[in-house]
Amino acid sequence: MRRTPETYQISPVVHLMLPSMETINRDQESETETSVPILTSKHDEEATESDGDEAENDTLEEGWLGWLVVLASFLCNMVIDGMGYSFGVLLDPLKEEFQTGAGSIAFVGSILAGVIMLTGPVAAASINRFGTRITCIAGSFISAAAMLSSSYSNSLTTLMISYGIFGGFGLGLMYVPAVVSVGQYFNKRLNLATGISVSGSGVGTFLFAPIAAKLVQQYGWRGSNRVMAVFCLLCSLFGLVMVPVKAKNKQTEKTKLIDFKIFKNAPFVLVSIANIPTLMAVYTTYAYLPSMATHLGVSADKASFLISMVGITNTVGRVISGGITDLPFISPLVVSCIATIIGGIFPILMPIGGSYSVMMVIAGLFGFVISALPTTSTGIIVDLLGLENLNSAYGALTFVRGSAALLGPPAAGFILDHFSDYSVPFTFASILFGLAFLVNGVAWCITRHFSNRRTDYEEL
């Protein structure tokens, strides 16, 4: 069973001498206020936990309804991220339609991806007030209407408002319920269940990129958006099964919308900050991969399949990383750090890959490695803040991610317009991955410092 983590406050004071026994006793009594979650020893269960709590948590495991929710979450993520990550397929048709540069067009997709995540706090508050089911269904209706209306856009501004803002808002109301609803049904295998549900993102990337490319060829980008509206509407059926498992928790959550105490946890704040360069790098790579390939002479169909290749390996990787992270001696934060630094190697290699086969291999490896980033998010939050703060913390984290998704592709696009060199956005992405690794590393060092200090006290 996943233990309940402690929270702590940031202190600038570092003791250079061993404290007295009186201080040790006092620190042990107030341990729940000053200690850090022990991410590398999740198997150390609290000896004081009652058998009743253990039995209650065990009821969350492996129920058929829980796995049904995992399936519904999987399908919602397939639609949400399938649409978001396949926007690169629309880049060239929209440039021709509105006669503008890559930076301006990329901003439309960035608004969509950004608003999806900026909606996180609103979605979390809605979940705490109305529940996951109503929130997801409402998002389905809003996004379907937005996608349909976007197909009638006569200007780039209208497209930004309908497709980007309203479409992103609707998808954002679907996104948070699709993730946190799984956490309401699982404890011991939370990361595995989360990995399976978020692997829908990879499947969506694999399926939606070629589907969108084919629809654009046959019916234009307007016809493609109308079909996407139908997919959004179907998500209302998936939302019907997202019912909270614990009625008593639901009653408690209704009394508050967002708990801002989560920002007193230093590692969580640092992890949130690290998500900014991480998501900027991910969305930049996705946005410019098809265009970079066509610029190097690859056909449009083959170029869109590079995104599909990322989706295939990303799907497999999310399930594997979820299972690995559930092992008692594995820290989700450490897995995230490793994925960030290794993932940063591949974007800079993409423009110099040479042949199409090499591009496919690089894209596949990139998708597999970064699959751990979304899979570990829930586990990191639960380890740092506890399951009771999952809704609020995930909403806050998605808001931070939204700002990154909003800024990444257009920033890289304007750089591309200035330098006219497709290697520049991908070099930019690799640098961002490196920066994210450094910030995540600081978060991990803080948890280790306080964990070791607590261990020393217990030994004394």
CSV table of C-alpha atoms in Angstrom, one decimal, residues 44-439:
chain,number,residue,atom,x,y,z
A,44,ASP,CA,8.3,1.3,4.1
A,45,GLU,CA,4.7,1.3,5.3
A,46,GLU,CA,3.8,3.1,8.5
A,47,ALA,CA,3.7,0.7,11.4
A,48,THR,CA,1.0,2.7,13.1
A,49,GLU,CA,-1.6,2.2,10.2
A,50,SER,CA,-4.6,0.3,11.3
A,51,ASP,CA,-5.9,-2.9,9.7
A,52,GLY,CA,-9.1,-1.0,9.0
A,53,ASP,CA,-7.3,1.6,6.9
A,54,GLU,CA,-5.5,-1.2,5.1
A,55,ALA,CA,-8.6,-3.0,4.3
A,56,GLU,CA,-10.3,0.2,3.1
A,57,ASN,CA,-7.4,0.9,0.7
A,58,ASP,CA,-7.4,-2.6,-0.6
A,59,THR,CA,-11.0,-2.2,-1.7
A,60,LEU,CA,-9.7,0.2,-4.4
A,61,GLU,CA,-7.7,-2.5,-6.1
A,62,GLU,CA,-8.6,-4.3,-9.3
A,63,GLY,CA,-12.4,-3.9,-9.2
A,64,TRP,CA,-14.1,-4.3,-12.6
A,65,LEU,CA,-15.5,-0.7,-12.3
A,66,GLY,CA,-12.0,0.6,-11.8
A,67,TRP,CA,-10.7,-1.0,-14.9
A,68,LEU,CA,-13.8,0.3,-16.8
A,69,VAL,CA,-12.8,3.8,-15.7
A,70,VAL,CA,-9.2,3.1,-16.9
A,71,LEU,CA,-10.7,2.2,-20.3
A,72,ALA,CA,-12.8,5.3,-20.4
A,73,SER,CA,-9.8,7.4,-19.4
A,74,PHE,CA,-7.7,5.7,-22.1
A,75,LEU,CA,-10.3,6.6,-24.8
A,76,CYS,CA,-10.6,10.2,-23.6
A,77,ASN,CA,-6.8,10.7,-23.6
A,78,MET,CA,-6.7,9.2,-27.1
A,79,VAL,CA,-9.0,11.9,-28.4
A,80,ILE,CA,-7.6,14.8,-26.5
A,81,ASP,CA,-3.9,14.2,-27.2
A,82,GLY,CA,-4.5,12.7,-30.6
A,83,MET,CA,-6.0,16.0,-31.7
A,84,GLY,CA,-3.4,18.2,-29.9
A,85,TYR,CA,-0.3,16.3,-31.0
A,86,SER,CA,-1.5,15.9,-34.6
A,87,PHE,CA,-1.9,19.6,-35.2
A,88,GLY,CA,1.4,19.6,-37.1
A,89,VAL,CA,-0.4,17.9,-39.9
A,90,LEU,CA,-2.5,21.1,-40.3
A,91,LEU,CA,0.4,23.5,-40.3
A,92,ASP,CA,1.1,23.7,-44.0
A,93,PRO,CA,-2.6,23.7,-45.1
A,94,LEU,CA,-3.3,26.5,-42.7
A,95,LYS,CA,-0.3,28.5,-43.9
A,96,GLU,CA,-1.6,28.3,-47.5
A,97,GLU,CA,-5.1,29.2,-46.4
A,98,PHE,CA,-4.3,32.3,-44.4
A,99,GLN,CA,-1.0,33.2,-46.1
A,100,THR,CA,1.0,33.7,-43.0
A,101,GLY,CA,4.2,32.4,-41.3
A,102,ALA,CA,4.8,29.2,-39.3
A,103,GLY,CA,5.0,31.1,-36.0
A,104,SER,CA,1.5,32.6,-36.4
A,105,ILE,CA,0.0,29.2,-37.4
A,106,ALA,CA,1.8,27.3,-34.7
A,107,PHE,CA,0.2,29.7,-32.2
A,108,VAL,CA,-3.2,28.3,-33.0
A,109,GLY,CA,-2.1,24.8,-32.0
A,110,SER,CA,-0.3,26.2,-29.0
A,111,ILE,CA,-3.4,28.0,-27.8
A,112,LEU,CA,-5.3,24.7,-28.0
A,113,ALA,CA,-2.6,22.8,-26.1
A,114,GLY,CA,-2.1,25.6,-23.7
A,115,VAL,CA,-5.7,26.3,-22.8
A,116,ILE,CA,-6.3,22.5,-22.3
A,117,MET,CA,-3.8,22.7,-19.5
A,118,LEU,CA,-4.5,26.2,-18.3
A,119,THR,CA,-8.0,24.9,-17.7
A,120,GLY,CA,-6.6,22.5,-15.1
A,121,PRO,CA,-7.5,24.5,-12.0
A,122,VAL,CA,-11.0,25.2,-13.3
A,123,ALA,CA,-11.4,21.5,-14.1
A,124,ALA,CA,-10.1,20.5,-10.7
A,125,ALA,CA,-12.5,22.9,-8.9
A,126,SER,CA,-15.4,21.6,-11.1
A,127,ILE,CA,-14.4,18.0,-10.1
A,128,ASN,CA,-14.4,18.9,-6.4
A,129,ARG,CA,-17.8,20.6,-6.8
A,130,PHE,CA,-19.7,18.5,-9.4
A,131,GLY,CA,-17.6,15.3,-9.8
A,132,THR,CA,-15.6,13.8,-12.6
A,133,ARG,CA,-18.6,12.6,-14.6
A,134,ILE,CA,-20.4,16.0,-15.1
A,135,THR,CA,-17.1,17.8,-15.7
A,136,CYS,CA,-16.0,15.4,-18.4
A,137,ILE,CA,-19.4,15.4,-20.2
A,138,ALA,CA,-19.6,19.2,-20.1
A,139,GLY,CA,-16.1,19.3,-21.7
A,140,SER,CA,-17.2,16.9,-24.4
A,141,PHE,CA,-20.1,19.1,-25.4
A,142,ILE,CA,-18.1,22.3,-25.3
A,143,SER,CA,-15.2,20.9,-27.4
A,144,ALA,CA,-17.5,19.4,-30.0
A,145,ALA,CA,-19.3,22.7,-30.5
A,146,ALA,CA,-15.9,24.5,-30.7
A,147,MET,CA,-14.4,22.2,-33.3
A,148,LEU,CA,-17.5,22.3,-35.4
A,149,SER,CA,-17.6,26.1,-35.4
A,150,SER,CA,-13.9,26.3,-36.1
A,151,SER,CA,-14.5,24.7,-39.5
A,152,TYR,CA,-16.3,27.8,-40.6
A,153,SER,CA,-13.5,30.2,-39.6
A,154,ASN,CA,-12.7,32.9,-42.2
A,155,SER,CA,-9.8,34.4,-40.4
A,156,LEU,CA,-6.9,33.3,-38.3
A,157,THR,CA,-8.3,35.3,-35.3
A,158,THR,CA,-11.6,33.4,-35.5
A,159,LEU,CA,-9.7,30.1,-35.7
A,160,MET,CA,-7.7,31.0,-32.6
A,161,ILE,CA,-10.9,31.8,-30.6
A,162,SER,CA,-13.0,28.8,-31.7
A,163,TYR,CA,-10.4,26.1,-32.2
A,164,GLY,CA,-7.8,27.3,-29.7
A,165,ILE,CA,-9.6,28.9,-26.8
A,166,PHE,CA,-13.0,27.3,-26.7
A,167,GLY,CA,-11.8,23.9,-28.1
A,168,GLY,CA,-9.0,23.9,-25.6
A,169,PHE,CA,-11.3,24.8,-22.7
A,170,GLY,CA,-13.6,21.9,-23.6
A,171,LEU,CA,-10.8,19.4,-23.9
A,172,GLY,CA,-9.3,20.7,-20.7
A,173,LEU,CA,-12.5,19.9,-18.8
A,174,MET,CA,-12.2,16.4,-20.2
A,175,TYR,CA,-8.5,16.0,-19.5
A,176,VAL,CA,-8.2,16.3,-15.8
A,177,PRO,CA,-11.2,14.0,-15.0
A,178,ALA,CA,-9.7,11.4,-17.4
A,179,VAL,CA,-6.5,11.3,-15.2
A,180,VAL,CA,-7.6,11.8,-11.6
A,181,SER,CA,-10.6,9.5,-11.9
A,182,VAL,CA,-8.2,6.6,-12.1
A,183,GLY,CA,-6.6,7.6,-8.9
A,184,GLN,CA,-9.9,7.2,-7.1
A,185,TYR,CA,-9.9,3.5,-7.8
A,186,PHE,CA,-6.3,2.4,-7.3
A,187,ASN,CA,-3.6,2.4,-4.6
A,188,LYS,CA,-1.1,-0.4,-5.0
A,189,ARG,CA,-1.0,-0.3,-8.8
A,190,LEU,CA,-1.8,3.4,-9.3
A,191,ASN,CA,1.1,4.0,-11.6
A,192,LEU,CA,0.3,1.0,-13.8
A,193,ALA,CA,-3.3,2.0,-14.0
A,194,THR,CA,-2.3,5.5,-14.8
A,195,GLY,CA,0.2,4.3,-17.4
A,196,ILE,CA,-2.5,2.3,-19.2
A,197,SER,CA,-5.0,5.2,-19.2
A,198,VAL,CA,-2.5,7.8,-20.4
A,199,SER,CA,-1.2,5.5,-23.0
A,200,GLY,CA,-4.3,6.5,-24.9
A,201,SER,CA,-2.4,9.6,-25.7
A,202,GLY,CA,0.1,7.5,-27.7
A,203,VAL,CA,-2.6,5.6,-29.4
A,204,GLY,CA,-4.3,8.8,-30.3
A,205,THR,CA,-1.1,10.2,-31.7
A,206,PHE,CA,-0.6,7.1,-33.8
A,207,LEU,CA,-4.1,7.1,-35.1
A,208,PHE,CA,-5.0,10.7,-35.4
A,209,ALA,CA,-2.0,12.0,-37.4
A,210,PRO,CA,-2.6,9.8,-40.4
A,211,ILE,CA,-6.4,10.2,-40.1
A,212,ALA,CA,-6.0,14.0,-40.0
A,213,ALA,CA,-3.6,13.9,-43.0
A,214,LYS,CA,-6.0,11.7,-45.0
A,215,LEU,CA,-9.0,13.9,-44.1
A,216,VAL,CA,-7.1,17.0,-45.1
A,217,GLN,CA,-6.2,15.5,-48.5
A,218,GLN,CA,-9.8,14.4,-49.1
A,219,TYR,CA,-11.9,17.2,-47.5
A,220,GLY,CA,-9.5,20.0,-46.5
A,221,TRP,CA,-8.7,21.1,-43.0
A,222,ARG,CA,-12.3,22.3,-42.5
A,223,GLY,CA,-13.7,18.8,-43.1
A,224,SER,CA,-11.0,17.3,-40.8
A,225,ASN,CA,-12.2,19.6,-38.0
A,226,ARG,CA,-15.8,18.5,-38.4
A,227,VAL,CA,-14.8,14.9,-38.0
A,228,MET,CA,-12.8,15.8,-34.9
A,229,ALA,CA,-16.0,17.4,-33.5
A,230,VAL,CA,-17.7,14.0,-33.7
A,231,PHE,CA,-14.8,12.4,-31.8
A,232,CYS,CA,-15.1,15.0,-29.1
A,233,LEU,CA,-18.8,14.3,-28.7
A,234,LEU,CA,-18.2,10.6,-28.3
A,235,CYS,CA,-16.2,11.4,-25.2
A,236,SER,CA,-19.5,12.2,-23.4
A,237,LEU,CA,-20.2,8.5,-23.4
A,238,PHE,CA,-16.8,7.8,-21.7
A,239,GLY,CA,-17.5,10.3,-19.1
A,240,LEU,CA,-20.6,8.5,-17.9
A,241,VAL,CA,-18.6,5.8,-16.1
A,242,MET,CA,-16.3,8.3,-14.2
A,243,VAL,CA,-18.0,8.1,-10.9
A,244,PRO,CA,-16.0,8.7,-7.6
A,245,VAL,CA,-15.6,5.5,-5.7
A,246,LYS,CA,-15.7,7.0,-2.2
A,247,ALA,CA,-18.8,9.0,-1.5
A,248,LYS,CA,-17.4,10.3,1.8
A,249,ASN,CA,-14.4,11.8,0.0
A,250,LYS,CA,-16.7,13.5,-2.5
A,251,GLN,CA,-18.7,15.1,0.3
A,252,THR,CA,-15.5,16.5,1.8
A,253,GLU,CA,-14.1,17.8,-1.4
A,254,LYS,CA,-17.2,19.8,-2.2
A,255,THR,CA,-16.4,22.1,0.7
A,256,LYS,CA,-13.3,23.5,-1.0
A,257,LEU,CA,-12.2,24.1,-4.5
A,258,ILE,CA,-8.4,24.4,-4.6
A,259,ASP,CA,-6.1,23.8,-1.6
A,260,PHE,CA,-3.3,26.3,-1.9
A,261,LYS,CA,-1.3,24.6,0.8
A,262,ILE,CA,0.2,22.3,-1.8
A,263,PHE,CA,2.5,25.2,-2.8
A,264,LYS,CA,4.3,25.0,0.6
A,265,ASN,CA,5.9,21.8,-0.6
A,266,ALA,CA,9.2,22.7,-2.1
A,267,PRO,CA,9.8,19.6,-4.3
A,268,PHE,CA,6.3,19.9,-5.8
A,269,VAL,CA,6.9,23.6,-6.6
A,270,LEU,CA,10.2,22.7,-8.3
A,271,VAL,CA,8.6,19.8,-10.2
A,272,SER,CA,6.0,22.2,-11.4
A,273,ILE,CA,8.6,24.7,-12.6
A,274,ALA,CA,10.5,21.9,-14.4
A,275,ASN,CA,7.4,21.1,-16.3
A,276,ILE,CA,7.5,24.4,-18.1
A,277,PRO,CA,10.7,23.7,-20.2
A,278,THR,CA,9.7,20.0,-20.4
A,279,LEU,CA,6.4,20.7,-22.1
A,280,MET,CA,7.8,23.5,-24.2
A,281,ALA,CA,10.3,21.0,-25.6
A,282,VAL,CA,7.7,18.2,-26.1
A,283,TYR,CA,5.2,20.4,-28.0
A,284,THR,CA,7.9,22.1,-30.0
A,285,THR,CA,9.1,18.7,-31.2
A,286,TYR,CA,5.7,17.4,-32.1
A,287,ALA,CA,4.7,20.7,-33.9
A,288,TYR,CA,7.7,20.8,-36.2
A,289,LEU,CA,8.5,17.1,-36.8
A,290,PRO,CA,6.2,16.7,-39.9
A,291,SER,CA,7.3,20.0,-41.5
A,292,MET,CA,11.0,19.3,-40.9
A,293,ALA,CA,10.6,15.9,-42.6
A,294,THR,CA,8.8,17.4,-45.6
A,295,HIS,CA,11.5,20.1,-45.8
A,296,LEU,CA,14.1,17.4,-46.1
A,297,GLY,CA,12.2,15.8,-49.0
A,298,VAL,CA,9.9,13.3,-47.2
A,299,SER,CA,6.4,12.9,-48.6
A,300,ALA,CA,3.5,14.3,-46.5
A,301,ASP,CA,2.1,10.8,-45.7
A,302,LYS,CA,5.5,9.5,-44.5
A,303,ALA,CA,6.1,12.8,-42.6
A,304,SER,CA,2.8,12.4,-40.7
A,305,PHE,CA,3.7,8.8,-39.9
A,306,LEU,CA,6.7,10.0,-37.9
A,307,ILE,CA,4.2,11.4,-35.4
A,308,SER,CA,2.5,8.0,-35.5
A,309,MET,CA,5.8,6.3,-34.8
A,310,VAL,CA,6.2,8.5,-31.7
A,311,GLY,CA,2.7,7.5,-30.7
A,312,ILE,CA,3.3,3.8,-31.1
A,313,THR,CA,6.4,3.6,-28.9
A,314,ASN,CA,4.9,6.2,-26.5
A,315,THR,CA,1.9,3.9,-25.9
A,316,VAL,CA,4.1,0.9,-25.1
A,317,GLY,CA,6.5,3.0,-23.0
A,318,ARG,CA,3.7,4.4,-20.8
A,319,VAL,CA,2.5,1.0,-19.8
A,320,ILE,CA,6.0,-0.2,-19.1
A,321,SER,CA,7.1,2.9,-17.2
A,322,GLY,CA,3.9,2.7,-15.2
A,323,GLY,CA,4.6,-0.9,-14.1
A,324,ILE,CA,8.3,-0.1,-13.3
A,325,THR,CA,7.4,2.9,-11.2
A,326,ASP,CA,5.0,0.8,-9.1
A,327,LEU,CA,8.0,-1.3,-7.9
A,328,PRO,CA,8.5,-0.5,-4.2
A,329,PHE,CA,12.2,0.6,-4.6
A,330,ILE,CA,11.6,2.9,-7.6
A,331,SER,CA,10.9,6.6,-7.2
A,332,PRO,CA,8.6,8.3,-9.8
A,333,LEU,CA,10.7,11.5,-9.5
A,334,VAL,CA,13.9,9.6,-10.3
A,335,VAL,CA,12.3,8.0,-13.3
A,336,SER,CA,11.1,11.4,-14.5
A,337,CYS,CA,14.6,12.9,-14.2
A,338,ILE,CA,16.1,10.0,-16.2
A,339,ALA,CA,13.5,10.3,-18.9
A,340,THR,CA,14.0,14.1,-19.2
A,341,ILE,CA,17.8,14.0,-19.7
A,342,ILE,CA,17.7,11.0,-22.1
A,343,GLY,CA,14.8,12.4,-24.0
A,344,GLY,CA,16.7,15.6,-24.6
A,345,ILE,CA,19.2,13.8,-26.7
A,346,PHE,CA,16.8,12.9,-29.6
A,347,PRO,CA,15.4,16.3,-30.8
A,348,ILE,CA,18.8,17.6,-31.7
A,349,LEU,CA,19.4,14.4,-33.7
A,350,MET,CA,16.2,14.6,-35.7
A,351,PRO,CA,17.2,17.1,-38.4
A,352,ILE,CA,20.5,15.4,-39.0
A,353,GLY,CA,19.1,11.9,-39.1
A,354,GLY,CA,19.6,11.5,-42.8
A,355,SER,CA,17.4,8.8,-44.2
A,356,TYR,CA,13.8,8.3,-43.5
A,357,SER,CA,14.5,5.0,-41.7
A,358,VAL,CA,16.9,6.7,-39.3
A,359,MET,CA,14.3,9.4,-38.7
A,360,MET,CA,11.8,6.7,-37.8
A,361,VAL,CA,14.2,5.1,-35.3
A,362,ILE,CA,15.0,8.4,-33.6
A,363,ALA,CA,11.2,9.3,-33.5
A,364,GLY,CA,10.4,5.9,-32.0
A,365,LEU,CA,13.1,6.2,-29.3
A,366,PHE,CA,12.0,9.7,-28.5
A,367,GLY,CA,8.4,8.6,-28.0
A,368,PHE,CA,9.4,5.7,-25.8
A,369,VAL,CA,11.7,7.7,-23.5
A,370,ILE,CA,9.3,10.6,-22.9
A,371,SER,CA,6.4,8.2,-22.2
A,372,ALA,CA,7.5,8.2,-18.6
A,373,LEU,CA,6.9,11.9,-18.1
A,374,PRO,CA,3.1,11.9,-18.0
A,375,THR,CA,3.0,8.4,-16.4
A,376,THR,CA,5.0,9.4,-13.3
A,377,SER,CA,3.0,12.7,-12.7
A,378,THR,CA,0.3,11.1,-10.6
A,379,GLY,CA,2.8,9.0,-8.6
A,380,ILE,CA,5.0,12.0,-7.9
A,381,ILE,CA,2.0,14.0,-6.7
A,382,VAL,CA,0.8,11.2,-4.4
A,383,ASP,CA,4.2,10.7,-3.0
A,384,LEU,CA,4.8,14.3,-2.3
A,385,LEU,CA,1.3,15.5,-1.3
A,386,GLY,CA,-0.9,12.5,-0.7
A,387,LEU,CA,-3.9,11.1,-2.6
A,388,GLU,CA,-6.2,13.6,-0.9
A,389,ASN,CA,-4.5,16.5,-2.7
A,390,LEU,CA,-4.4,14.8,-6.1
A,391,ASN,CA,-7.2,16.8,-7.7
A,392,SER,CA,-5.9,20.2,-6.6
A,393,ALA,CA,-2.3,19.4,-7.3
A,394,TYR,CA,-2.9,17.9,-10.8
A,395,GLY,CA,-5.1,20.9,-11.7
A,396,ALA,CA,-2.3,23.3,-10.7
A,397,LEU,CA,0.3,21.2,-12.5
A,398,THR,CA,-1.7,21.2,-15.7
A,399,PHE,CA,-2.1,25.0,-15.4
A,400,VAL,CA,1.7,25.3,-15.3
A,401,ARG,CA,2.0,22.9,-18.3
A,402,GLY,CA,-0.5,25.0,-20.2
A,403,SER,CA,1.8,28.0,-20.1
A,404,ALA,CA,4.6,25.9,-21.5
A,405,ALA,CA,2.4,24.5,-24.3
A,406,LEU,CA,1.3,28.0,-25.1
A,407,LEU,CA,4.8,29.4,-25.4
A,408,GLY,CA,6.9,26.6,-26.8
A,409,PRO,CA,5.9,26.1,-30.5
A,410,PRO,CA,5.3,29.8,-31.4
A,411,ALA,CA,8.6,30.7,-29.8
A,412,ALA,CA,10.3,28.1,-31.9
A,413,GLY,CA,8.3,29.1,-34.9
A,414,PHE,CA,9.4,32.7,-34.7
A,415,ILE,CA,13.0,31.5,-34.3
A,416,LEU,CA,12.5,29.3,-37.4
A,417,ASP,CA,11.1,32.3,-39.4
A,418,HIS,CA,14.1,34.3,-38.5
A,419,PHE,CA,16.8,31.7,-39.2
A,420,SER,CA,15.0,29.5,-41.8
A,421,ASP,CA,16.8,26.5,-40.4
A,422,TYR,CA,14.7,23.6,-39.2
A,423,SER,CA,17.5,22.4,-36.9
A,424,VAL,CA,17.0,25.5,-34.7
A,425,PRO,CA,13.6,24.5,-33.1
A,426,PHE,CA,14.9,21.0,-32.3
A,427,THR,CA,18.2,22.4,-30.7
A,428,PHE,CA,15.9,24.7,-28.7
A,429,ALA,CA,13.9,21.7,-27.5
A,430,SER,CA,17.0,19.8,-26.4
A,431,ILE,CA,18.3,22.8,-24.4
A,432,LEU,CA,14.9,23.0,-22.7
A,433,PHE,CA,15.0,19.3,-21.7
A,434,GLY,CA,18.4,19.8,-20.2
A,435,LEU,CA,17.1,22.8,-18.1
A,436,ALA,CA,14.2,20.7,-16.9
A,437,PHE,CA,16.6,17.9,-15.8
A,438,LEU,CA,18.5,20.4,-13.6
A,439,VAL,CA,15.4,21.7,-11.9
